[in-house]
Coordinates of C-alpha atoms in Angstrom, one line a residue:
Chain A
M37 CA -8.6 20.0 -10.8
L38 CA -8.0 23.7 -11.5
K39 CA -10.1 24.7 -8.5
K40 CA -8.1 22.3 -6.2
F41 CA -4.8 23.8 -7.6
V42 CA -6.0 27.4 -6.9
F43 CA -7.1 26.3 -3.4
L44 CA -3.7 24.8 -2.8
I45 CA -1.8 27.9 -3.9
F46 CA -4.2 30.2 -1.9
I47 CA -3.9 28.1 1.3
S48 CA -0.1 27.7 1.0
L49 CA 0.5 31.4 0.4
G50 CA -2.1 32.3 3.1
T51 CA -0.2 30.1 5.6
G52 CA 3.0 31.8 4.7
I53 CA 1.6 35.3 5.0
L54 CA -0.2 34.4 8.3
S55 CA 3.1 33.1 9.6
R56 CA 4.8 36.4 8.8
Y57 CA 1.9 38.2 10.5
I58 CA 2.3 36.3 13.7
G59 CA 6.0 37.1 13.9
L60 CA 7.9 34.4 12.1
N61 CA 10.7 35.5 9.8
S62 CA 10.6 35.2 6.0
R63 CA 12.7 31.9 5.8
Q64 CA 10.4 30.3 8.5
A65 CA 7.3 31.5 6.7
L66 CA 8.6 30.1 3.3
A67 CA 9.4 26.8 4.9
I68 CA 5.9 26.6 6.4
S69 CA 4.4 27.7 3.1
I70 CA 6.2 25.0 1.0
F71 CA 5.5 22.3 3.5
S72 CA 1.8 23.2 3.4
A73 CA 1.9 23.0 -0.4
S74 CA 3.4 19.5 -0.1
V75 CA 0.8 18.4 2.4
L76 CA -2.1 19.7 0.3
G77 CA -0.4 18.2 -2.8
T78 CA -0.7 14.8 -1.2
L79 CA -4.3 15.4 -0.2
F80 CA -5.5 16.7 -3.6
F81 CA -3.1 15.3 -6.1
W82 CA -2.0 12.0 -4.7
D83 CA -0.4 10.7 -8.0
F84 CA 1.6 13.9 -8.3
R85 CA 2.9 14.0 -4.7
L86 CA 6.4 13.4 -5.8
S87 CA 6.3 16.4 -8.2
F88 CA 5.2 18.6 -5.3
A89 CA 8.0 17.2 -3.2
F90 CA 10.7 17.8 -5.9
L91 CA 9.4 21.3 -6.6
G92 CA 9.2 22.2 -2.9
I93 CA 12.7 21.1 -2.0
S94 CA 14.1 23.0 -5.1
I95 CA 12.4 26.2 -4.0
L96 CA 13.7 25.8 -0.4
L97 CA 17.3 25.3 -1.8
M98 CA 17.2 28.1 -4.3
S99 CA 15.8 30.6 -1.8
H100 CA 18.6 29.7 0.7
T101 CA 16.0 28.5 3.2
I102 CA 18.0 25.4 3.6
D103 CA 21.3 24.2 2.2
I104 CA 22.1 20.8 0.5
A105 CA 24.1 19.5 3.5
H106 CA 21.1 19.9 5.8
V107 CA 18.6 18.5 3.1
I108 CA 20.8 15.3 3.2
E109 CA 20.9 15.4 7.0
F110 CA 17.2 15.8 7.5
S111 CA 16.1 13.3 4.7
S112 CA 16.6 10.4 7.3
L113 CA 18.6 8.1 5.1
D114 CA 18.8 5.7 8.0
V115 CA 15.0 5.2 7.9
I116 CA 15.0 5.0 4.1
L117 CA 17.7 2.3 4.0
F118 CA 15.9 0.4 6.7
L119 CA 12.7 0.4 4.6
V120 CA 14.7 -0.6 1.5
G121 CA 16.1 -3.6 3.4
M122 CA 12.7 -4.6 4.6
M123 CA 11.2 -4.3 1.2
V124 CA 13.8 -6.6 -0.3
L125 CA 13.1 -9.1 2.5
V126 CA 9.4 -9.0 1.9
G127 CA 10.1 -9.5 -1.9
L128 CA 12.1 -12.7 -1.0
M129 CA 9.3 -14.0 1.3
K130 CA 6.7 -13.4 -1.4
D131 CA 8.9 -15.2 -4.0
A132 CA 9.3 -18.1 -1.5
G133 CA 5.6 -18.5 -1.0
F134 CA 5.5 -17.4 2.7
F135 CA 2.5 -15.1 2.2
A136 CA 0.6 -17.6 0.1
W137 CA 1.2 -20.1 2.9
I138 CA -0.4 -17.8 5.4
V139 CA -3.4 -17.4 3.1
G140 CA -3.5 -21.2 2.9
L141 CA -3.5 -21.5 6.7
I142 CA -6.5 -19.2 7.0
L143 CA -8.4 -21.1 4.3
R144 CA -7.7 -24.3 6.2
V145 CA -9.3 -23.2 9.5
K146 CA -11.2 -26.2 10.7
N147 CA -14.9 -26.2 11.8
I148 CA -15.2 -22.6 10.5
T149 CA -17.9 -20.4 12.0
A150 CA -18.4 -16.7 11.1
L151 CA -17.3 -15.7 14.6
K152 CA -14.1 -17.8 14.3
F153 CA -13.5 -16.2 10.9
V154 CA -13.8 -12.7 12.3
V155 CA -11.4 -13.4 15.2
V156 CA -8.9 -15.3 12.9
I157 CA -8.8 -12.5 10.3
S158 CA -8.5 -9.8 12.9
V159 CA -5.7 -11.6 14.9
V160 CA -3.7 -12.7 11.8
S161 CA -4.1 -9.2 10.1
A162 CA -2.8 -7.5 13.2
L163 CA 0.1 -9.9 13.8
L164 CA 1.1 -10.0 10.1
S165 CA 1.3 -6.2 10.0
T166 CA 3.4 -6.1 13.1
M167 CA 6.0 -8.1 11.1
T168 CA 5.7 -7.0 7.5
S169 CA 4.0 -3.6 7.5
E170 CA 0.4 -2.8 6.9
V171 CA 0.4 -2.5 3.2
V172 CA 2.0 -5.9 2.7
S173 CA -0.2 -7.6 5.2
I174 CA -3.5 -6.3 3.9
I175 CA -3.0 -7.7 0.3
F176 CA -2.8 -11.3 1.7
M177 CA -5.5 -10.8 4.1
V178 CA -7.8 -9.5 1.3
A179 CA -6.9 -12.5 -0.8
A180 CA -7.9 -14.9 2.0
V181 CA -11.1 -13.0 2.8
L182 CA -12.3 -12.9 -0.8
E183 CA -11.7 -16.6 -1.3
I184 CA -13.6 -17.5 1.8
C185 CA -16.4 -15.2 1.1
D186 CA -16.7 -16.4 -2.5
Y187 CA -16.9 -19.9 -1.3
F188 CA -19.7 -19.2 1.1
E189 CA -21.3 -16.6 -1.2
V190 CA -21.4 -13.9 1.4
D191 CA -20.6 -10.1 1.0
P192 CA -16.9 -9.7 1.6
A193 CA -17.1 -5.9 2.3
P194 CA -17.6 -6.1 6.1
F195 CA -14.8 -8.7 6.5
I196 CA -12.5 -6.6 4.4
I197 CA -13.2 -3.6 6.7
I198 CA -12.6 -5.7 9.8
A199 CA -9.2 -7.0 8.3
V200 CA -8.2 -3.3 7.6
L201 CA -9.2 -2.0 11.0
A202 CA -7.1 -4.8 12.6
T203 CA -4.2 -4.2 10.3
N204 CA -4.0 -0.6 11.1
I205 CA -4.1 -1.3 14.8
G206 CA -1.4 -4.0 14.6
S207 CA 0.7 -1.6 12.6
A208 CA 1.3 0.5 15.7
A209 CA 2.7 -2.4 17.7
T210 CA 6.2 -2.6 16.5
V211 CA 8.8 -0.6 14.5
L212 CA 8.1 -2.9 11.5
G213 CA 4.4 -2.3 11.3
N214 CA 4.3 1.1 9.7
P215 CA 6.9 3.6 8.3
V216 CA 5.9 6.0 11.0
G217 CA 7.0 3.5 13.6
I218 CA 10.6 3.3 12.4
L219 CA 10.6 7.1 11.8
I220 CA 9.5 7.8 15.4
A221 CA 12.0 5.2 16.7
A222 CA 14.9 6.9 14.8
K223 CA 14.0 10.4 15.9
A224 CA 13.1 9.6 19.5
G225 CA 15.8 7.0 20.1
L226 CA 13.2 4.4 20.9
T227 CA 14.2 0.7 20.6
F228 CA 12.3 -2.4 19.4
E229 CA 12.2 -3.4 23.1
D230 CA 10.4 -0.1 23.9
F231 CA 7.8 -0.9 21.3
I232 CA 7.4 -4.5 22.5
I233 CA 7.1 -3.3 26.2
K234 CA 4.9 -0.3 25.7
A235 CA 3.3 -0.2 22.2
F236 CA 2.6 -3.9 21.6
P237 CA 0.4 -4.5 24.8
L238 CA -1.6 -1.3 24.1
A239 CA -2.2 -2.2 20.5
M240 CA -3.3 -5.7 21.4
A241 CA -5.6 -4.3 24.1
C242 CA -7.1 -2.0 21.4
L243 CA -7.3 -5.0 18.9
L244 CA -9.3 -7.0 21.6
V245 CA -11.7 -4.1 22.1
T246 CA -12.0 -3.7 18.3
I247 CA -12.9 -7.3 17.8
F248 CA -15.7 -6.9 20.3
V249 CA -16.9 -3.8 18.5
V250 CA -16.9 -5.3 15.1
I251 CA -18.7 -8.5 16.3
I252 CA -21.5 -6.3 17.6
W253 CA -21.4 -3.9 14.6
Y254 CA -21.6 -6.7 12.1
R255 CA -23.8 -9.2 14.1
K256 CA -26.3 -9.5 11.3
T257 CA -23.6 -10.2 8.7
I258 CA -22.0 -12.8 11.0
K259 CA -25.4 -14.4 11.5
Q260 CA -26.0 -14.6 7.7
M261 CA -22.5 -16.1 7.2
D262 CA -23.2 -18.7 9.8
E263 CA -26.4 -19.6 7.9
R264 CA -24.5 -20.0 4.6
I265 CA -21.8 -22.1 6.4
K266 CA -24.6 -24.5 7.6
E267 CA -26.1 -24.6 4.0
L268 CA -22.9 -25.2 2.2
G269 CA -21.1 -27.4 4.7
A270 CA -17.4 -27.3 5.5
N271 CA -14.8 -25.5 3.6
E272 CA -13.5 -28.6 1.7
I273 CA -12.5 -27.0 -1.5
L274 CA -10.8 -24.1 0.3
V275 CA -8.7 -26.5 2.4
K276 CA -7.0 -27.8 -0.7
L277 CA -7.5 -24.7 -2.9
I278 CA -3.8 -23.6 -2.9
S279 CA -0.5 -25.2 -1.9
V280 CA 3.0 -23.9 -1.4
P281 CA 5.9 -26.3 -1.9
T282 CA 7.9 -26.5 1.3
D283 CA 11.2 -26.6 -0.5
R284 CA 14.7 -25.5 0.3
Q285 CA 14.0 -21.9 -0.9
L286 CA 11.1 -21.5 1.5
K287 CA 13.1 -22.8 4.4
I288 CA 16.1 -20.7 3.8
S289 CA 13.9 -17.6 3.3
L290 CA 12.1 -18.3 6.6
A291 CA 15.5 -18.7 8.3
I292 CA 16.8 -15.3 6.9
F293 CA 13.5 -13.5 7.8
G294 CA 13.5 -15.2 11.3
A295 CA 17.1 -14.3 11.9
T296 CA 16.4 -10.6 10.9
L297 CA 13.5 -10.4 13.3
F298 CA 15.6 -12.0 16.0
F299 CA 18.4 -9.5 15.6
I300 CA 16.0 -6.6 15.3
S301 CA 14.3 -7.6 18.5
L302 CA 17.7 -7.9 20.3
H303 CA 19.3 -4.8 18.7
H304 CA 19.4 -2.7 21.8
R305 CA 21.1 -5.4 23.9
L306 CA 23.7 -6.0 21.1
E307 CA 24.3 -2.3 20.7
L308 CA 25.0 -2.0 24.4
L309 CA 27.2 -5.1 24.4
W310 CA 29.3 -3.8 21.3
N311 CA 29.2 -0.2 22.4
L312 CA 27.5 0.9 19.2
E313 CA 25.4 4.1 18.8
P314 CA 21.8 3.6 19.5
N315 CA 19.7 1.9 16.8
T316 CA 22.8 1.1 14.7
I317 CA 22.0 -2.6 14.6
L318 CA 18.2 -1.9 14.2
M319 CA 18.9 0.1 11.0
T320 CA 21.6 -2.3 9.6
V321 CA 20.1 -5.7 10.2
P322 CA 17.6 -5.4 7.3
L323 CA 20.4 -4.2 5.1
F324 CA 22.7 -7.0 6.1
S325 CA 20.0 -9.6 5.5
S326 CA 19.0 -8.1 2.1
G327 CA 22.7 -8.1 1.2
C328 CA 22.8 -11.9 1.9
V329 CA 19.5 -12.3 -0.1
M330 CA 21.1 -10.6 -3.1
L331 CA 24.2 -12.8 -2.9
W332 CA 22.1 -15.9 -2.6
K333 CA 19.6 -14.9 -5.3
W334 CA 22.1 -13.0 -7.4
K335 CA 20.1 -13.6 -10.6
R336 CA 17.0 -12.0 -9.0
A337 CA 19.0 -9.2 -7.1
R338 CA 18.2 -6.5 -9.6
D339 CA 14.4 -7.4 -9.6
Y340 CA 14.4 -7.2 -5.8
I341 CA 15.8 -3.7 -5.9
E342 CA 14.0 -2.4 -9.0
K343 CA 10.6 -4.1 -8.5
D344 CA 10.2 -4.8 -4.8
V345 CA 11.5 -1.5 -3.5
E346 CA 8.9 1.2 -3.9
W347 CA 11.3 4.0 -4.9
W348 CA 8.5 6.4 -5.8
T349 CA 7.2 6.3 -2.2
L350 CA 10.7 6.3 -0.6
L351 CA 11.9 9.3 -2.6
F352 CA 8.7 11.1 -1.6
F353 CA 9.4 10.2 2.1
M354 CA 13.1 11.5 1.8
L355 CA 12.1 14.9 0.4
L356 CA 9.1 15.2 2.8
F357 CA 11.5 14.5 5.7
A358 CA 13.9 17.1 4.4
Q359 CA 11.0 19.7 4.1
A360 CA 9.9 19.0 7.6
G361 CA 13.6 19.3 8.6
A362 CA 13.6 22.8 7.0
L363 CA 10.8 23.7 9.6
K364 CA 13.2 22.7 12.4
Y365 CA 16.3 24.2 10.6
T366 CA 14.7 27.6 10.3
G367 CA 13.3 27.5 13.9
A368 CA 9.7 27.6 12.7
T369 CA 8.9 24.6 14.8
D370 CA 10.5 26.1 17.9
V371 CA 8.0 29.0 17.7
L372 CA 5.1 26.6 17.0
A373 CA 6.2 24.4 20.0
R374 CA 6.4 27.4 22.3
N375 CA 2.9 28.6 21.3
L376 CA 1.5 25.0 21.5
S377 CA 3.0 24.6 25.0
R378 CA 1.6 28.0 26.1
L379 CA -1.8 27.0 24.7
A380 CA -1.6 23.7 26.7
G381 CA -0.7 25.7 29.8
N382 CA 2.6 23.9 29.9
S383 CA 0.7 20.8 31.0
L384 CA 2.0 17.5 29.8
P385 CA -1.4 15.7 29.8
A386 CA -2.9 18.6 27.8
L387 CA 0.0 18.4 25.2
I388 CA -0.5 14.5 25.0
S389 CA -4.1 15.1 24.3
I390 CA -3.4 17.7 21.6
V391 CA -0.7 15.5 19.9
L392 CA -2.8 12.3 20.0
W393 CA -6.1 13.8 18.9
V394 CA -4.6 16.2 16.2
S395 CA -2.5 13.3 14.8
A396 CA -5.5 10.9 14.8
I397 CA -7.9 13.4 13.2
G398 CA -5.2 14.6 10.8
S399 CA -4.2 11.1 9.7
S400 CA -7.8 10.2 9.0
I401 CA -7.5 12.7 6.0
L402 CA -3.8 12.8 5.3
D403 CA -1.2 10.2 4.7
N404 CA 0.1 9.4 8.3
V405 CA 3.7 9.8 7.3
V406 CA 3.1 13.3 6.1
L407 CA 1.5 14.2 9.5
V408 CA 4.1 12.5 11.6
A409 CA 6.9 14.1 9.7
A410 CA 5.4 17.5 10.4
F411 CA 4.9 16.7 14.1
I412 CA 8.3 15.3 14.8
P413 CA 10.3 18.6 14.7
V414 CA 7.6 20.2 16.8
I415 CA 7.9 17.5 19.5
Q416 CA 11.8 17.7 19.3
S417 CA 11.4 21.5 20.0
F418 CA 9.5 20.6 23.2
Q419 CA 12.9 19.3 24.6
A420 CA 14.1 22.9 24.8
L421 CA 11.1 23.5 27.1
N422 CA 12.2 20.8 29.5
L423 CA 9.2 18.6 28.7
N424 CA 9.2 14.8 29.0
L425 CA 8.9 13.7 25.4
H426 CA 8.3 9.9 25.8
P427 CA 4.5 10.0 26.1
L428 CA 4.3 12.6 23.3
W429 CA 6.1 10.1 20.9
W430 CA 3.7 7.3 21.8
A431 CA 0.8 9.8 21.3
L432 CA 2.1 10.6 17.9
L433 CA 2.6 6.9 16.9
F434 CA -0.9 5.8 18.0
G435 CA -2.6 8.9 16.7
G436 CA -0.9 8.5 13.4
C437 CA -1.8 4.7 13.1
F438 CA -5.2 4.6 14.7
G439 CA -6.5 7.7 13.0
G440 CA -6.1 5.8 9.6
N441 CA -9.2 3.7 10.6
I442 CA -11.6 6.7 10.8
T443 CA -12.1 7.2 7.0
L444 CA -11.7 5.0 4.0
V445 CA -8.8 7.2 2.8
G446 CA -7.1 7.3 6.2
S447 CA -4.3 4.8 5.5
T448 CA -2.6 3.2 2.5
A449 CA -3.9 -0.2 3.7
N450 CA -7.5 1.0 3.4
I451 CA -7.0 2.3 -0.2
V452 CA -5.2 -0.9 -1.3
A453 CA -7.9 -3.2 0.2
L454 CA -10.8 -1.2 -1.2
G455 CA -9.1 -1.0 -4.6
I456 CA -8.8 -4.9 -4.8
L457 CA -12.4 -5.2 -3.5
E458 CA -13.7 -2.9 -6.2
K459 CA -11.6 -4.6 -8.9
E460 CA -12.6 -8.2 -7.9
R461 CA -16.2 -7.8 -6.9
K462 CA -17.3 -4.5 -8.3
I463 CA -18.2 -3.4 -4.7
R464 CA -17.6 0.2 -3.9
I465 CA -17.8 1.0 -0.3
S466 CA -19.3 4.4 0.4
F467 CA -17.7 7.0 2.7
F468 CA -20.4 6.6 5.3
Q469 CA -20.5 2.8 5.1
W470 CA -16.9 3.0 6.3
F471 CA -17.2 6.1 8.5
G472 CA -19.7 4.6 10.9
V473 CA -17.6 1.6 12.1
G474 CA -14.3 3.4 11.4
L475 CA -15.1 6.4 13.6
T476 CA -16.4 4.2 16.3
V477 CA -13.3 2.0 16.3
G478 CA -11.1 5.1 15.8
I479 CA -12.6 7.0 18.8
I480 CA -12.7 4.0 21.2
T481 CA -9.1 2.9 20.5
T482 CA -7.8 6.5 20.7
V483 CA -9.6 7.0 24.0
I484 CA -8.0 3.8 25.3
V485 CA -4.6 5.1 24.3
W486 CA -5.3 8.5 25.7
L487 CA -6.3 7.0 29.1
A488 CA -3.1 4.9 29.1
L489 CA -0.8 7.8 28.2
V490 CA -2.4 10.3 30.6
F491 CA -3.2 8.1 33.6
V492 CA -0.8 5.2 33.6
P493 CA 2.6 6.2 35.0
F494 CA 4.3 3.3 33.0
Y495 CA 3.9 5.3 29.8
R496 CA 5.5 8.5 31.3
Y497 CA 9.0 7.3 31.1
Chain B
M142 CA -0.6 -7.9 -43.4
T143 CA -4.1 -9.4 -43.3
R144 CA -6.6 -7.0 -44.8
E145 CA -9.7 -9.0 -44.1
I146 CA -9.8 -8.5 -40.4
K147 CA -12.5 -9.3 -37.9
S148 CA -13.1 -6.7 -35.2
V149 CA -15.6 -6.1 -32.3
S150 CA -17.4 -3.0 -31.3
L151 CA -17.0 -1.2 -28.0
D152 CA -20.5 -2.2 -26.9
A153 CA -20.1 -5.9 -27.7
S154 CA -20.1 -8.2 -24.7
A155 CA -16.9 -9.9 -23.6
R156 CA -18.7 -13.2 -24.2
E157 CA -19.4 -12.3 -27.8
A158 CA -15.8 -11.3 -28.3
L159 CA -14.5 -14.5 -26.7
D160 CA -16.9 -16.6 -29.0
L161 CA -15.5 -14.8 -32.0
L162 CA -11.9 -15.4 -30.8
Q163 CA -12.6 -19.1 -30.5
K164 CA -14.5 -19.3 -33.8
M165 CA -11.7 -17.5 -35.7
Q166 CA -9.0 -19.4 -33.8
I167 CA -7.1 -16.2 -33.1
S168 CA -5.9 -14.7 -29.8
G169 CA -6.7 -11.0 -30.3
L170 CA -9.2 -8.6 -32.0
P171 CA -9.1 -4.9 -32.7
V172 CA -11.9 -3.0 -31.0
I173 CA -13.6 -0.4 -33.2
D174 CA -15.7 2.7 -32.2
K175 CA -18.9 3.8 -33.9
D176 CA -16.9 5.8 -36.5
G177 CA -14.7 2.8 -37.3
R178 CA -11.6 4.1 -35.5
L179 CA -9.4 1.9 -33.5
A180 CA -10.3 2.1 -29.8
G181 CA -8.2 -0.7 -28.4
M182 CA -7.3 -4.4 -28.5
F183 CA -9.2 -7.3 -26.9
T184 CA -7.2 -10.4 -26.3
E185 CA -7.5 -13.9 -24.6
K186 CA -5.0 -12.4 -22.0
D187 CA -7.5 -9.7 -21.1
I188 CA -10.1 -12.4 -20.3
L189 CA -7.7 -14.5 -18.3
S190 CA -6.6 -11.4 -16.3
Y191 CA -10.3 -10.7 -15.5
V192 CA -11.1 -14.3 -14.6
L193 CA -8.2 -14.9 -12.3
P194 CA -8.0 -13.0 -9.0
S195 CA -6.1 -9.7 -9.5
Y196 CA -4.0 -10.4 -6.4
I197 CA -2.4 -13.5 -7.6
E198 CA 0.8 -11.7 -8.7
K199 CA 1.1 -9.9 -5.4
V200 CA 0.6 -13.0 -3.2
G201 CA 3.7 -14.6 -4.7
R202 CA 4.5 -18.3 -5.3
F203 CA 1.7 -20.9 -4.9
V204 CA 0.0 -23.7 -6.8
Y205 CA -3.7 -23.8 -7.5
E206 CA -4.8 -27.3 -6.5
E207 CA -8.5 -26.6 -7.2
N208 CA -10.3 -24.0 -9.3
P209 CA -11.6 -21.1 -7.2
K210 CA -15.3 -20.7 -7.1
S211 CA -15.0 -17.1 -8.3
I212 CA -13.9 -18.3 -11.8
R213 CA -17.4 -19.8 -12.5
R214 CA -19.0 -16.5 -11.3
K215 CA -16.6 -14.4 -13.4
F216 CA -17.2 -16.4 -16.5
A217 CA -21.0 -16.0 -16.1
E218 CA -20.4 -12.2 -15.8
L219 CA -18.8 -12.1 -19.3
D220 CA -22.2 -11.7 -20.8
K221 CA -22.8 -8.5 -18.9
I222 CA -19.3 -7.0 -19.3
K223 CA -18.6 -4.9 -22.3
V224 CA -15.4 -5.3 -24.4
S225 CA -14.6 -1.7 -23.6
Q226 CA -14.3 -2.6 -19.8
L227 CA -11.6 -5.3 -20.4
M228 CA -9.8 -4.2 -23.6
R229 CA -6.3 -2.6 -23.6
K230 CA -6.7 1.0 -24.6
E231 CA -3.1 1.9 -25.3
V232 CA -2.3 0.1 -28.5
V233 CA 0.8 0.4 -30.6
T234 CA -0.1 0.8 -34.3
V235 CA 1.7 1.0 -37.6
S236 CA 0.8 2.5 -40.9
E237 CA 1.0 0.9 -44.3
E238 CA 4.1 2.9 -44.9
T239 CA 5.9 1.6 -41.8
T240 CA 9.1 -0.5 -42.7
L241 CA 9.3 -4.1 -41.8
C242 CA 12.2 -3.4 -39.4
E243 CA 10.2 -0.7 -37.6
A244 CA 7.2 -3.1 -37.2
A245 CA 9.6 -5.8 -36.0
R246 CA 11.3 -3.3 -33.6
L247 CA 7.9 -2.3 -32.2
M248 CA 6.9 -6.0 -31.7
L249 CA 10.0 -6.7 -29.8
T250 CA 10.3 -3.5 -27.7
Q251 CA 6.5 -3.3 -26.9
K252 CA 6.1 -7.0 -26.5
A253 CA 3.3 -7.0 -29.1
R254 CA 2.3 -10.2 -30.9
R255 CA 0.3 -8.3 -33.6
L256 CA 0.1 -4.7 -34.7
P257 CA -3.0 -3.1 -36.1
V258 CA -2.3 -1.1 -39.3
V259 CA -4.3 2.2 -39.4
D260 CA -4.8 4.9 -41.9
K261 CA -4.4 8.7 -41.2
S262 CA -7.9 8.9 -39.6
A263 CA -7.1 5.9 -37.3
R264 CA -9.4 3.5 -39.2
V265 CA -8.1 0.0 -39.1
V266 CA -7.0 -1.2 -42.6
G267 CA -5.3 -4.5 -41.6
I268 CA -3.4 -6.3 -39.0
V269 CA 0.2 -7.5 -39.1
S270 CA 1.5 -10.5 -37.1
R271 CA 5.0 -11.6 -36.2
G272 CA 4.6 -14.3 -38.8
D273 CA 3.7 -11.8 -41.5
V274 CA 6.8 -9.7 -40.7
L275 CA 9.1 -12.7 -40.6
K276 CA 7.7 -14.0 -43.9
A277 CA 8.1 -10.7 -45.7
M278 CA 11.6 -10.3 -44.2
S279 CA 12.6 -13.7 -45.4
Q280 CA 11.2 -13.1 -48.9
E281 CA 13.1 -9.8 -49.0
A282 CA 16.3 -11.5 -47.9
Q283 CA 16.0 -14.2 -50.5
G284 CA 15.2 -11.6 -53.3
T285 CA 18.5 -9.7 -52.7

């Protein structure tokens, strides 16, 4: 622990000194140094990440590197409020039994075969994460996978890995799939429609390829499961294992969630119709819906806010965004953007490649929100160099989401799923057990995105 | 408080502890280390938490219409699992000098059904239940 702390201090100070050496001023160097400490803090001391964020922002304020008004401006309150609204809605859907109902649907798959099981968990994982975020989705998918694997007495680890890989891929498809999606949408001015037209098809193409890869990778496991299914017969107990009462509460909850998704999907058209600022409806629909939920369920309202909203994570995001904003505010990212552009020879394809691969490799080690928050001001600074930013935003989105598949600590969904697996079945997946399939899927899907962004003109504008 | 207490050691199996709970018709036992100090509490709730899937709270509202197959497997595993793996390590304790009201306050605020009574070297000298506290309070009130 002490070694890691010394390393953190050494690297953070070293980054600051190096920044001064290459010509950045003292405020820029301090902003870079503090941000490096926060990034390394999340890497080495995950449970203490909020402490690092609090300390970092305090030092930035006390050293006049940034002022309070700009801390508030850069903390992306719009994104935070969007996430609060969605977390309240997810809490309602959980209460109503929606997620248990999805689990029940998977358990009831008729004439189950191992191949059908792999396809179902991959598709449902991906689609559920496009609607409810990767971390929410993976909990229910793991529950379904464990019940089915318990019934047929097969090792659940490969199927959990498959569900996680699909979840991370699905999380790039919409603004709801991952916090980095809404963050990029807010900063880039991208709409839900943009995601549906551009990100969704690309994510689904990658999902399809991933399904083929995992079917080949786990062919022996699939064969073994088929043998067990033949021995044990149909999934009769699983079919009636759980039930969810389809009462008024579930119907109203589904209606609220459905209406929220409907208005989110139409937000751009409505903003044009009502002459509102871009993304106003996108950001406010979850708040409006959760306001209605709290009126309807007024006895549970406090629980939704206090228990279902992850304040620890959201506070960390806010301060991290503010620290990344300090990089922009001091002009540090402008210098970085100029150097990066010069390194890429002012070539857009080269910059797309750098952003995509650096964010993919980076998010295989770091939390993708940290990485994307760091990249956003750099990409914004490219605008001053008259570069087309659109493909760079997509590169950042896909790199940040798909990179999470490479290692077992690459995304929160991976950590949550493996935590449940270890607790439930005492199975600990080793780094290399994951890395083989994770790296293969990570590289193949990132190459697909790279080809699309560099060679398909559709992704240029 | 009850001075004649039954306890289990850290190395005892969860099955042994469960059998003792059922034999004594109680819901919880103090867990003692090799020096006789309190190491934790082992309760029926700890077994239920282990036997049922850990994700049930996160999945939300549903009804079990059948018993999952995992329950039989997990019950069989109780022979291999040590008490130390399932017990609650953070235990609220009282001393023999603790007042009745303080014990009652701890029971209410910490949601504890029973409190182990320990001496200065953390050795368990007894256990006090909600019933013991209420009985003593009632006697004290009648005496005044």
